[in-house]
CSV table of C-alpha atoms and ligand atoms in Angstrom, one decimal:
chain,number,residue,atom,x,y,z
A,151,MET,CA,-4.9,8.6,9.6
A,152,LYS,CA,-1.4,7.6,8.9
A,153,VAL,CA,2.0,8.5,9.4
A,154,SER,CA,5.0,8.1,7.2
A,155,VAL,CA,8.2,9.7,7.2
A,156,ASP,CA,9.6,11.0,3.6
A,157,ARG,CA,13.1,9.7,3.8
A,158,SER,CA,14.1,12.1,0.5
A,159,LEU,CA,13.3,14.9,2.7
A,160,CYS,CA,14.5,13.6,6.1
A,161,TYR,CA,18.1,14.9,7.2
A,162,GLY,CA,18.3,13.0,10.5
A,163,SER,CA,17.8,15.6,13.4
A,164,ALA,CA,16.0,12.6,15.6
A,165,GLU,CA,13.6,15.1,16.9
A,166,CYS,CA,10.6,12.9,16.2
A,167,ALA,CA,12.3,10.3,18.2
A,168,HIS,CA,12.6,12.3,21.0
A,169,ARG,CA,8.9,13.9,20.9
A,170,ALA,CA,7.1,10.6,20.2
A,171,PRO,CA,9.2,7.5,20.8
A,172,ALA,CA,6.6,5.1,20.8
A,173,VAL,CA,6.1,5.6,17.3
A,174,PHE,CA,9.3,7.2,15.7
A,175,ALA,CA,12.8,5.3,16.1
A,176,PHE,CA,16.1,6.8,14.3
A,177,GLU,CA,17.8,4.4,12.3
A,178,ASP,CA,20.5,4.5,10.4
A,179,GLY,CA,20.4,8.1,10.3
A,180,TYR,CA,16.7,8.7,9.6
A,181,GLY,CA,13.4,9.1,11.7
A,182,VAL,CA,11.3,5.9,11.0
A,183,VAL,CA,7.8,5.0,11.8
A,184,ARG,CA,8.0,2.0,14.1
A,185,PRO,CA,6.3,-1.1,12.4
A,186,GLY,CA,2.7,-1.3,13.5
A,187,THR,CA,2.1,2.2,14.9
A,188,ASP,CA,1.4,4.0,11.5
A,189,GLU,CA,-2.1,4.4,12.5
A,190,HIS,CA,-1.3,6.6,15.4
A,191,ALA,CA,-1.4,9.8,13.5
A,192,ASP,CA,-3.8,11.4,15.8
A,193,ASP,CA,-1.9,11.0,18.8
A,194,PRO,CA,-1.1,14.7,19.8
A,195,GLN,CA,2.3,13.5,20.1
A,196,VAL,CA,3.0,12.4,16.8
A,197,ARG,CA,0.7,15.5,15.5
A,198,GLU,CA,3.5,17.6,17.4
A,199,ALA,CA,6.3,15.6,15.6
A,200,ALA,CA,5.4,16.5,12.3
A,201,GLU,CA,4.7,19.9,13.0
A,202,LYS,CA,8.1,20.3,14.5
A,203,CYS,CA,9.9,18.3,12.1
A,204,PRO,CA,12.4,21.0,10.6
A,205,SER,CA,12.4,19.7,6.9
A,206,GLN,CA,8.7,18.9,7.4
A,207,ALA,CA,9.5,15.4,6.4
A,208,ILE,CA,6.5,13.8,8.5
A,209,VAL,CA,3.5,12.6,6.6
A,210,LEU,CA,-0.1,12.6,7.8
A,211,THR,CA,-2.4,10.9,5.4
A,212,GLU,CA,-6.0,9.9,5.6
B,575,SF4,S1,12.1,14.9,13.2
B,575,SF4,FE1,11.9,15.3,10.7
B,575,SF4,S2,14.2,15.4,10.0
B,575,SF4,FE2,14.2,15.0,12.1
B,575,SF4,S3,14.4,12.7,12.2
B,575,SF4,FE3,12.4,13.2,12.6
B,575,SF4,S4,11.6,12.8,10.3
B,575,SF4,FE4,13.7,13.2,10.3
């Protein structure tokens, strides 16, 4: 599975970067997926970050 952030939904709470710092970073006011880590969607921390993103901006896809 792949993980990405829909920037049109993200409002910059930075929670993803705190929950799963190996995969998410906080840049220019948005959560971003660190380069080379977008295949880590099966990581429990990534799943939790997606579930708890307050704007449902984290997208997990097959
Ligand atoms: S947790 Fe969601 S709203 Fe907050 S920075 Fe990450 S993607 Fe954006």
